[in-house]
mmCIF file of the C-alpha atoms, coordinates in Angstrom:
data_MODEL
# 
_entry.id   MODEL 
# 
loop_
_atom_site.group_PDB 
_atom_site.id 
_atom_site.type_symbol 
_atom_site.label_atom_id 
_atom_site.label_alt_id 
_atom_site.label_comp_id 
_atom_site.label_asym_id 
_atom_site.label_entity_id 
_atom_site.label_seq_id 
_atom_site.pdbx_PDB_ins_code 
_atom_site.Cartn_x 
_atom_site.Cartn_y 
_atom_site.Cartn_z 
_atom_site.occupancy 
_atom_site.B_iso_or_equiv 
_atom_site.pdbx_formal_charge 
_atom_site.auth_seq_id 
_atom_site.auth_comp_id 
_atom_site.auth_asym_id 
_atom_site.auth_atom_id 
_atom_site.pdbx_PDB_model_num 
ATOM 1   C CA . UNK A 1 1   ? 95.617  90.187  -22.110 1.00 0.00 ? 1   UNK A CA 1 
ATOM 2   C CA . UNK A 1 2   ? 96.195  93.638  -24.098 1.00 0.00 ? 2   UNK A CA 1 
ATOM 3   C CA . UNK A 1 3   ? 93.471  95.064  -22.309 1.00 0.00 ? 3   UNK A CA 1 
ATOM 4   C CA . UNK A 1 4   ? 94.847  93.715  -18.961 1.00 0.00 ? 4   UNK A CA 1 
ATOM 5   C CA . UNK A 1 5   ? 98.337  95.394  -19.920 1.00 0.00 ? 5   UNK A CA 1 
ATOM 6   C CA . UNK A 1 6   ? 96.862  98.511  -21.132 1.00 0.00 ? 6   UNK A CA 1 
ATOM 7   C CA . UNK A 1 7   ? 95.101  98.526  -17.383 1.00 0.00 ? 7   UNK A CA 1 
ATOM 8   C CA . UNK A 1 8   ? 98.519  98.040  -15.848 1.00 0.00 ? 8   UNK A CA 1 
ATOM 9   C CA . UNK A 1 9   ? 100.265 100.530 -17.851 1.00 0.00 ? 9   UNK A CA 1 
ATOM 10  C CA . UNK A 1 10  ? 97.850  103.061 -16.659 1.00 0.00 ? 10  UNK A CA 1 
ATOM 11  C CA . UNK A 1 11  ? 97.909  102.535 -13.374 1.00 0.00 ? 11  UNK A CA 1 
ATOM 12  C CA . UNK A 1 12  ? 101.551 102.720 -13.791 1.00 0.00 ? 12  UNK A CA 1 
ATOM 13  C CA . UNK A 1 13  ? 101.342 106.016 -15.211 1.00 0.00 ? 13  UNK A CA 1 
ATOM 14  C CA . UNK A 1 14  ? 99.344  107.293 -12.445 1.00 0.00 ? 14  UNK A CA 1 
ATOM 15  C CA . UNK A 1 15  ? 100.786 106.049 -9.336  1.00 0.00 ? 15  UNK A CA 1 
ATOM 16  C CA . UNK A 1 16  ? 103.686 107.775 -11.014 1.00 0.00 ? 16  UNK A CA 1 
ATOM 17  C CA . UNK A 1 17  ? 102.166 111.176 -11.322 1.00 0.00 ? 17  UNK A CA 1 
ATOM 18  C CA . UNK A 1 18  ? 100.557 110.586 -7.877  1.00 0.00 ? 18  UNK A CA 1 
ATOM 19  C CA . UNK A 1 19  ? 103.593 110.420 -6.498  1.00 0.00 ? 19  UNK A CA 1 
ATOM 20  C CA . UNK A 1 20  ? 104.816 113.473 -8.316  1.00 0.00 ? 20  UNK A CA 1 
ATOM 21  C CA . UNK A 1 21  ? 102.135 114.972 -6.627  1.00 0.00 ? 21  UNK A CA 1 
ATOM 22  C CA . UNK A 1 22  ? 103.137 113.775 -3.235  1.00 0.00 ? 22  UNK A CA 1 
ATOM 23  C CA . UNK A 1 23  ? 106.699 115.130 -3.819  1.00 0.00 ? 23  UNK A CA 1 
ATOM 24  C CA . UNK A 1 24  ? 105.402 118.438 -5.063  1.00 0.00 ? 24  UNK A CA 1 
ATOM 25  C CA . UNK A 1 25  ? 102.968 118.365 -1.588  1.00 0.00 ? 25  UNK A CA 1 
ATOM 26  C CA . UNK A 1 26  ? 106.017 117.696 0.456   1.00 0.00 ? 26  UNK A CA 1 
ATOM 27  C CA . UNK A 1 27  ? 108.181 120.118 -0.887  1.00 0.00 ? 27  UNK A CA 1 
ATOM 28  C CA . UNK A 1 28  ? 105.661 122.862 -0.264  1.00 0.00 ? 28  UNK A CA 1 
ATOM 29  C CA . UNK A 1 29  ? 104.749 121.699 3.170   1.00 0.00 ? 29  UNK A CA 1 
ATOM 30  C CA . UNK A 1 30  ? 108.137 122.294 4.472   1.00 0.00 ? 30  UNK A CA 1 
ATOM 31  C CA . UNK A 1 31  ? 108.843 125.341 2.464   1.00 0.00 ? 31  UNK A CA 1 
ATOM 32  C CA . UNK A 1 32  ? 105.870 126.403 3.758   1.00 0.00 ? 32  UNK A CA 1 
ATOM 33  C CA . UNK A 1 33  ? 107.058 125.620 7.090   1.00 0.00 ? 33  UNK A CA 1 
ATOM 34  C CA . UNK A 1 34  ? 103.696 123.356 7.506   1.00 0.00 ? 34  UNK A CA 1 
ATOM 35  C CA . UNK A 1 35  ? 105.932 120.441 8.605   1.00 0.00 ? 35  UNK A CA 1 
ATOM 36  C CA . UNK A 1 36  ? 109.005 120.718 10.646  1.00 0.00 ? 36  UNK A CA 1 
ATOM 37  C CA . UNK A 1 37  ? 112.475 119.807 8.430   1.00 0.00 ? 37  UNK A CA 1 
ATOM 38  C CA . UNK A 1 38  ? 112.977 116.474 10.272  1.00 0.00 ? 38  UNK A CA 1 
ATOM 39  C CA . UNK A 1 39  ? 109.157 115.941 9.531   1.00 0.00 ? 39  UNK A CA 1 
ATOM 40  C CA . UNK A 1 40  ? 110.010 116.538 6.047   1.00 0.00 ? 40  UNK A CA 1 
ATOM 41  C CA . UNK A 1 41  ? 112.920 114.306 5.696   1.00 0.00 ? 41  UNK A CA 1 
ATOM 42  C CA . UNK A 1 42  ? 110.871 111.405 7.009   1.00 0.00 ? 42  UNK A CA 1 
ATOM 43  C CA . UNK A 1 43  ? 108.345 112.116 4.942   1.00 0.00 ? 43  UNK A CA 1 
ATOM 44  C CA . UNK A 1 44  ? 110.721 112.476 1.796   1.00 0.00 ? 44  UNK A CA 1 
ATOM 45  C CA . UNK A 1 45  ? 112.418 108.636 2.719   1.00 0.00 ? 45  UNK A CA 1 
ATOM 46  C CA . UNK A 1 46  ? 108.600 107.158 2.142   1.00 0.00 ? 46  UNK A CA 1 
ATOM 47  C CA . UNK A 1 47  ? 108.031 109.277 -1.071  1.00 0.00 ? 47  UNK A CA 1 
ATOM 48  C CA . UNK A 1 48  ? 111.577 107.683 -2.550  1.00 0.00 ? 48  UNK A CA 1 
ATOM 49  C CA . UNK A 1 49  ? 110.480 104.105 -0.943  1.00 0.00 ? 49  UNK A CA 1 
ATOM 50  C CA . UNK A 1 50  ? 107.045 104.460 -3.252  1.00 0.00 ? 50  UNK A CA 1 
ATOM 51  C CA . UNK A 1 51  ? 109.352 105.660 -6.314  1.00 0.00 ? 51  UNK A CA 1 
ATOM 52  C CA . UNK A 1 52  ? 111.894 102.943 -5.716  1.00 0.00 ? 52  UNK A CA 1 
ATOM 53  C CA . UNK A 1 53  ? 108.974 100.292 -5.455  1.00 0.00 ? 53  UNK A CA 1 
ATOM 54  C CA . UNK A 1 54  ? 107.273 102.406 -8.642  1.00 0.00 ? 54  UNK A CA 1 
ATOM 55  C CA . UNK A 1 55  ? 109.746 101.567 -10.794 1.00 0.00 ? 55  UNK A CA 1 
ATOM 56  C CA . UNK A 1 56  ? 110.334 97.905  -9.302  1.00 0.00 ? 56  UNK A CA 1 
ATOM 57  C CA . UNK A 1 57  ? 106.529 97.110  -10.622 1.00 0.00 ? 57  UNK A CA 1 
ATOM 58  C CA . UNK A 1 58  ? 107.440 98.705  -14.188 1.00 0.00 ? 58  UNK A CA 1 
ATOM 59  C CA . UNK A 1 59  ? 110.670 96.473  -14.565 1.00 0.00 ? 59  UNK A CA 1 
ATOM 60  C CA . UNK A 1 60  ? 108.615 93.773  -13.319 1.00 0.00 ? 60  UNK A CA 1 
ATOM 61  C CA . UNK A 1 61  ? 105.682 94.347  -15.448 1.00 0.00 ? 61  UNK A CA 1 
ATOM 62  C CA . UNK A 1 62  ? 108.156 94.421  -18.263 1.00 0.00 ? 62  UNK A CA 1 
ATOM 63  C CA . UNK A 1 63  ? 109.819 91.251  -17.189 1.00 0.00 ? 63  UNK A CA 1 
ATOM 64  C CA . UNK A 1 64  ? 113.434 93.042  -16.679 1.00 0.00 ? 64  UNK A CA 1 
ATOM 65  C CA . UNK A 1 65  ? 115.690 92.710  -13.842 1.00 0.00 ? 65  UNK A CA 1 
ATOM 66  C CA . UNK A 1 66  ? 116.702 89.301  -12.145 1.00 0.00 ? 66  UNK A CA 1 
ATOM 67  C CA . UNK A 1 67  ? 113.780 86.849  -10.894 1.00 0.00 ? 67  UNK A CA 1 
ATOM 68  C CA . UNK A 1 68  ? 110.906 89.113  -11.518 1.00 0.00 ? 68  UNK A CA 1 
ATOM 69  C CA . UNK A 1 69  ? 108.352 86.757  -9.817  1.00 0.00 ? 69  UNK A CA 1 
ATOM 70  C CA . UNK A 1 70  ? 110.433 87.050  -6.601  1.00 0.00 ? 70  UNK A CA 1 
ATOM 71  C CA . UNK A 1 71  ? 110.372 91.161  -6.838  1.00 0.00 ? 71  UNK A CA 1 
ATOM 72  C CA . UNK A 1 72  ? 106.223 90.364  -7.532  1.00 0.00 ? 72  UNK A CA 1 
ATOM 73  C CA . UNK A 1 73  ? 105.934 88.696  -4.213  1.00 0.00 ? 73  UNK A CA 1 
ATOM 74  C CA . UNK A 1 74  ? 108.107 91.077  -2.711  1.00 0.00 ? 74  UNK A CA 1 
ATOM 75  C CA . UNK A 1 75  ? 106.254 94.093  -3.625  1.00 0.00 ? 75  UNK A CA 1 
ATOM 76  C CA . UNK A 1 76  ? 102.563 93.059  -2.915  1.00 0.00 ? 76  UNK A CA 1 
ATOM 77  C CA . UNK A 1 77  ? 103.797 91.543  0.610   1.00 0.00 ? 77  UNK A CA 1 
ATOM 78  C CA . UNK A 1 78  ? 104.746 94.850  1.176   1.00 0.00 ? 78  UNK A CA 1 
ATOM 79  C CA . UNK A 1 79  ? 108.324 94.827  2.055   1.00 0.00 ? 79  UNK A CA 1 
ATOM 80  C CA . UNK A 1 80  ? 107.981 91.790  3.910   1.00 0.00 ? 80  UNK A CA 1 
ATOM 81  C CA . UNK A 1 81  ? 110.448 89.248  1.691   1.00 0.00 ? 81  UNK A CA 1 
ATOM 82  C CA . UNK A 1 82  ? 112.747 91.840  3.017   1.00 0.00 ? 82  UNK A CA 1 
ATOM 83  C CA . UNK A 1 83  ? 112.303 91.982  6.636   1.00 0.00 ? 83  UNK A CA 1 
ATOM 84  C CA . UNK A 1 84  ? 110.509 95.133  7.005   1.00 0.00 ? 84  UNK A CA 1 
ATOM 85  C CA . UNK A 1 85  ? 107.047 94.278  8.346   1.00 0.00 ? 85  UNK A CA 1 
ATOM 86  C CA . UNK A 1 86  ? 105.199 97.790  7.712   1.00 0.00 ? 86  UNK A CA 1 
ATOM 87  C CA . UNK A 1 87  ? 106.054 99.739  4.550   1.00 0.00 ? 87  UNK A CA 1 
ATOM 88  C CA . UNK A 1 88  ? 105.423 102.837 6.677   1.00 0.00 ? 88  UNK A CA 1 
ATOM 89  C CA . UNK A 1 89  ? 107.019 102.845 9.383   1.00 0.00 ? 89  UNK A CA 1 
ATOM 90  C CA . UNK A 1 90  ? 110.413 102.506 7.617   1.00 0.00 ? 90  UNK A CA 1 
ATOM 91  C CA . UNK A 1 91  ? 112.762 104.533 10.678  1.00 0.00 ? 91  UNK A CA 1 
ATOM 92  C CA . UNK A 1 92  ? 110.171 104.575 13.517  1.00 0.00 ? 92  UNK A CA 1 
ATOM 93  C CA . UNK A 1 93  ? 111.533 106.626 16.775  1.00 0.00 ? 93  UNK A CA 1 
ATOM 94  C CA . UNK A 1 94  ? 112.039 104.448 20.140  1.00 0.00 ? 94  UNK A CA 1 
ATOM 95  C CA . UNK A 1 95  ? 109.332 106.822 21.279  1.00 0.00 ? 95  UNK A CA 1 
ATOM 96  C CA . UNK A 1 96  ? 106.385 106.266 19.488  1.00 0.00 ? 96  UNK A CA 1 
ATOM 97  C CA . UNK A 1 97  ? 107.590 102.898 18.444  1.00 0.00 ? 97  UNK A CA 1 
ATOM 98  C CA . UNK A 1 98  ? 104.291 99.922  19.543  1.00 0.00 ? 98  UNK A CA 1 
ATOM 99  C CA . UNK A 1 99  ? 102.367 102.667 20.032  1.00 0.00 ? 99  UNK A CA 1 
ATOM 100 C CA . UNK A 1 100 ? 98.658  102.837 18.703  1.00 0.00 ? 100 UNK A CA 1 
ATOM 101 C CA . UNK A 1 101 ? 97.052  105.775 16.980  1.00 0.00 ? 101 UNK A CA 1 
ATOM 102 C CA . UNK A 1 102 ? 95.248  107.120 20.400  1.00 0.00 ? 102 UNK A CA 1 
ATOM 103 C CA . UNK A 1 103 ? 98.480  107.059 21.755  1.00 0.00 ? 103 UNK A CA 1 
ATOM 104 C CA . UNK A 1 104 ? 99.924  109.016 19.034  1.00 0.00 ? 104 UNK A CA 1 
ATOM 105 C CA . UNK A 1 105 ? 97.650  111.718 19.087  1.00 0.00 ? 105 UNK A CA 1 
ATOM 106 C CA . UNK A 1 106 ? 97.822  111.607 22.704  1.00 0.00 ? 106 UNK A CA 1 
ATOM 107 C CA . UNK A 1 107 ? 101.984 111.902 22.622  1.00 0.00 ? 107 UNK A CA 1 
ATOM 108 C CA . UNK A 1 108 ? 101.584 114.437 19.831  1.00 0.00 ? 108 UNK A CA 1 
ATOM 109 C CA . UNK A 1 109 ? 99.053  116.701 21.688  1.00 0.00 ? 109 UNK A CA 1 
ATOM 110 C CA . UNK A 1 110 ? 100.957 116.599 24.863  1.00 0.00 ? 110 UNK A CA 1 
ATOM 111 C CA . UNK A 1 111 ? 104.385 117.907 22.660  1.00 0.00 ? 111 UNK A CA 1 
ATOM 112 C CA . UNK A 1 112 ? 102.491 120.426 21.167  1.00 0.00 ? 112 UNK A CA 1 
ATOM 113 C CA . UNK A 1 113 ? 101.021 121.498 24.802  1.00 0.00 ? 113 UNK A CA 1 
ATOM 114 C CA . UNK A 1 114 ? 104.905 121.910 25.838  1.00 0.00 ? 114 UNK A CA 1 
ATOM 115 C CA . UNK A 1 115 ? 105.603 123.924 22.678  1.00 0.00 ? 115 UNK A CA 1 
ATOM 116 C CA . UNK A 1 116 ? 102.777 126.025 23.451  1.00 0.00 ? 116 UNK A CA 1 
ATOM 117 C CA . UNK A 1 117 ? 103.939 126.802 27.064  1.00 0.00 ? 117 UNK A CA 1 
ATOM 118 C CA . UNK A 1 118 ? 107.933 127.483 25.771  1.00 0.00 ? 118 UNK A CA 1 
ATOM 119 C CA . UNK A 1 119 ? 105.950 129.649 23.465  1.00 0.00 ? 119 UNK A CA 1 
ATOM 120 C CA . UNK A 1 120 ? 103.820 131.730 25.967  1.00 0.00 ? 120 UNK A CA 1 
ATOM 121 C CA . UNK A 1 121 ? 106.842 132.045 28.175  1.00 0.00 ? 121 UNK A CA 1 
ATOM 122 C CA . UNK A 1 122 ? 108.932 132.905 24.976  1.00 0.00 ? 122 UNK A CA 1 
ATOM 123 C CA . UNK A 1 123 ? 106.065 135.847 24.371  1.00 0.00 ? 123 UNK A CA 1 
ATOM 124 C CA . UNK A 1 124 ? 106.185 137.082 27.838  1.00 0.00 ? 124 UNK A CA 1 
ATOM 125 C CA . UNK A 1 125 ? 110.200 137.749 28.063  1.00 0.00 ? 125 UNK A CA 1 
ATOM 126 C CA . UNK A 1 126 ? 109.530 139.195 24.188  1.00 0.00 ? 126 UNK A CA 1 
ATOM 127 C CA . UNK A 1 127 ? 106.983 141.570 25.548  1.00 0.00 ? 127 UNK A CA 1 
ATOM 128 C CA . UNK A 1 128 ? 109.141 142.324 28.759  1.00 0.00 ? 128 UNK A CA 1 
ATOM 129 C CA . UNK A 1 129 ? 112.071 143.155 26.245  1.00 0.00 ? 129 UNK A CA 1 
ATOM 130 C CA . UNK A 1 130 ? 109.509 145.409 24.489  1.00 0.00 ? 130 UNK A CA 1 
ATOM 131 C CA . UNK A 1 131 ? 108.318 146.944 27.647  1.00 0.00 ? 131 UNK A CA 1 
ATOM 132 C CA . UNK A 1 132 ? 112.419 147.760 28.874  1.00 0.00 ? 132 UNK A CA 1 
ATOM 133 C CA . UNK A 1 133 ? 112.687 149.171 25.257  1.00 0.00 ? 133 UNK A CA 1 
ATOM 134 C CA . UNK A 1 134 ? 110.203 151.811 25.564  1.00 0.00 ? 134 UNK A CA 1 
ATOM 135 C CA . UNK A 1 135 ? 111.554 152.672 28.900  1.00 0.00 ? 135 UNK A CA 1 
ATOM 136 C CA . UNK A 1 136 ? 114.668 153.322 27.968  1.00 0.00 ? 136 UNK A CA 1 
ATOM 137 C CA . UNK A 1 137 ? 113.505 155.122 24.822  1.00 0.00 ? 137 UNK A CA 1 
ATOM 138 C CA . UNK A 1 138 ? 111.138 157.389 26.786  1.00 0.00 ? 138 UNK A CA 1 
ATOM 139 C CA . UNK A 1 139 ? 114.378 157.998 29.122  1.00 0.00 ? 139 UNK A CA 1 
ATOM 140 C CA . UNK A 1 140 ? 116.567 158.979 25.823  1.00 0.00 ? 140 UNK A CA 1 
ATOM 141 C CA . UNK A 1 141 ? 113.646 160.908 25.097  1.00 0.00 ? 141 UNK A CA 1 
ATOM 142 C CA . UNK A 1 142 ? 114.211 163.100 28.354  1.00 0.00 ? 142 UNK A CA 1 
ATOM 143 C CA . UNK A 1 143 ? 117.781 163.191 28.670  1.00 0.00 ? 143 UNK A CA 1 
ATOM 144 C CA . UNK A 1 144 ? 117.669 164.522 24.742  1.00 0.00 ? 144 UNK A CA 1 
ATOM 145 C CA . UNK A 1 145 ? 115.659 166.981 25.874  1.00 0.00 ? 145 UNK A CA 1 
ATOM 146 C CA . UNK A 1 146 ? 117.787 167.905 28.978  1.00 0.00 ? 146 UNK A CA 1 
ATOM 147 C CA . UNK A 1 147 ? 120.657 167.943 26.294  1.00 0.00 ? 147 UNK A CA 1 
ATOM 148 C CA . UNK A 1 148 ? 118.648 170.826 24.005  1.00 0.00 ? 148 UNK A CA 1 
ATOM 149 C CA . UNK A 1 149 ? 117.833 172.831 26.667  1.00 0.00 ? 149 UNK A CA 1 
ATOM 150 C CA . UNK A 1 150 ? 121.875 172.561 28.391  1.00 0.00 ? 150 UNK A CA 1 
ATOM 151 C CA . UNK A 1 151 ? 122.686 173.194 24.453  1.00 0.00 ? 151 UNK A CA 1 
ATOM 152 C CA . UNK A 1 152 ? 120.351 176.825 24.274  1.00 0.00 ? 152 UNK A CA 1 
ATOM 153 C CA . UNK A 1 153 ? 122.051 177.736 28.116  1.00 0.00 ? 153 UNK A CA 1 
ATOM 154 C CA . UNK A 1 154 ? 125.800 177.148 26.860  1.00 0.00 ? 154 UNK A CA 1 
ATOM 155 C CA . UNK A 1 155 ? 125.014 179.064 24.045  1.00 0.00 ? 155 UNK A CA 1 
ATOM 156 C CA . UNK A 1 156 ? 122.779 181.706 25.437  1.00 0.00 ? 156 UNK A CA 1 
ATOM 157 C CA . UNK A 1 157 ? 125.670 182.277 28.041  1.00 0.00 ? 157 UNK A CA 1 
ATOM 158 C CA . UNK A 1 158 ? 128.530 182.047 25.594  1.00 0.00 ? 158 UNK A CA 1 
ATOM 159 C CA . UNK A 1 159 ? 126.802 184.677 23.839  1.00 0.00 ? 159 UNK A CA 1 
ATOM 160 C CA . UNK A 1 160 ? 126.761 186.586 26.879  1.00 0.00 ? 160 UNK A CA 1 
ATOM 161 C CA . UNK A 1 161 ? 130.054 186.192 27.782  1.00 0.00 ? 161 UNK A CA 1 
ATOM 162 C CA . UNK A 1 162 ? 131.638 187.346 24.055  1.00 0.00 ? 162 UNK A CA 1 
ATOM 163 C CA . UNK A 1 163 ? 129.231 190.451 24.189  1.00 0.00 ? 163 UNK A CA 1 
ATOM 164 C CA . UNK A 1 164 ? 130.836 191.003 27.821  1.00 0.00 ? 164 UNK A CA 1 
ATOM 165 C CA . UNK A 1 165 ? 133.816 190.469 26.534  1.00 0.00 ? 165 UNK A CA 1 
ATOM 166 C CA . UNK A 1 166 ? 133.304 193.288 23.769  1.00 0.00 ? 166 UNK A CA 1 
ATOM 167 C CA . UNK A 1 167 ? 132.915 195.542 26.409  1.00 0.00 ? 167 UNK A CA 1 
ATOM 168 C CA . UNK A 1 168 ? 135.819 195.109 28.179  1.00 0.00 ? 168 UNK A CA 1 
ATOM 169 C CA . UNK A 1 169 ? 137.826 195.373 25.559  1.00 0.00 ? 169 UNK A CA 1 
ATOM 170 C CA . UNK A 1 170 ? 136.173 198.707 24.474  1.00 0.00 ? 170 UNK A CA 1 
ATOM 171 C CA . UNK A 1 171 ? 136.359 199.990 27.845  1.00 0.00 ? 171 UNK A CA 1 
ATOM 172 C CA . UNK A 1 172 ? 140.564 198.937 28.220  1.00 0.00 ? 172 UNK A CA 1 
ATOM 173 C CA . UNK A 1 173 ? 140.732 200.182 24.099  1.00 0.00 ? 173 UNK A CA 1 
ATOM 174 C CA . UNK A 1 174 ? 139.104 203.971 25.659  1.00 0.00 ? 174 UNK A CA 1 
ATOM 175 C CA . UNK A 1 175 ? 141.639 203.905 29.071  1.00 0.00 ? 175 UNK A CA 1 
ATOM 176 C CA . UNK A 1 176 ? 144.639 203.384 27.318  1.00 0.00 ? 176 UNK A CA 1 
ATOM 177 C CA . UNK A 1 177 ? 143.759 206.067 24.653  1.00 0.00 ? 177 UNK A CA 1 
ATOM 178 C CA . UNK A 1 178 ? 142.772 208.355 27.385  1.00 0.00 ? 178 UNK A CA 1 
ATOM 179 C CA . UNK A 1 179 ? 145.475 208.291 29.516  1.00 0.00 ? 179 UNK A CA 1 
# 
């Protein structure tokens, strides 16, 4: 019997840190963005179902809580004394709900096939974006250069005009003091 317990204790132990693990997995499968958020969530409700049944075994194993042989049968008939027949499948969409692993993959590669498509159509108005982009920066590019060039007339000819204007005035300054 103490070697039984010891046994059980262990085991305890590590299906706890092996679901610290899990947690620690999840968490940095969606903040790696490895799994989508919903994904996640899911994921998250199954890793707090093991905890939650975790820590039903230790109060069973140490005989607390109310009629511990009833939480026994309930946790090694996997969920069933309370309704649930698969652990795992705890909020199953309509979609994929009787469906059979082939089916799954079959559902899931089909989804990802869509994605794909939004995606490559997603890429091609990106890259027609880019392409208008250019355009209009290679047309900036020319009108700047129209601007420069207008700029170095105006001047050029408002120089023009203030040196012409100089000489006008010279030439009224010299009639009026001739005569």
């Amino acid at each position: 019997s103490p070697q039984v317990s010891v046994a059980i204790r262990s085991s305890l132990q590590s299906l706890r840190e092996k679901i610290e693990e899990l947690r620690e997995l999840l968490l940095r499968a969606v903040s790696m963005r490895q799994i989508t958020q919903l994904e996640g969530d899911r994921r998250q409700t199954l890793v707090d179902e093991l905890l939650t049944r975790h820590k039903q075994l230790e109060a069973s194993y140490r005989n607390e809580g109310p009629e511990p042989d009833v939480t026994r049968s309930s946790l090694m008939a996997g969920g069933a004394k309370r309704g649930i027949t698969n652990p795992w499948l705890l909020e199953e969409p309509e979609e994929t709900r009787g469906l059979g692993f082939d089916e799954l993959r079959q559902q899931q590669r089909r989804i990802i096939e869509e994605q794909d498509a939004g995606l490559d159509a997603l890429s091609s108005i990106i890259s027609r974006q880019k392409q208008m982009g250019q355009e209009i920066g290679n047309e900036l590019d020319e009108q700047n250069e129209i601007i420069d060039d207008l700029t170095n007339l105006v001047e050029s000819t408002d120089d023009r005009l203030r040196n012409q204007t100089r000489h006008v005035k010279m030439v009224d300054k010299k009639s009026t003091s001739c005569g």
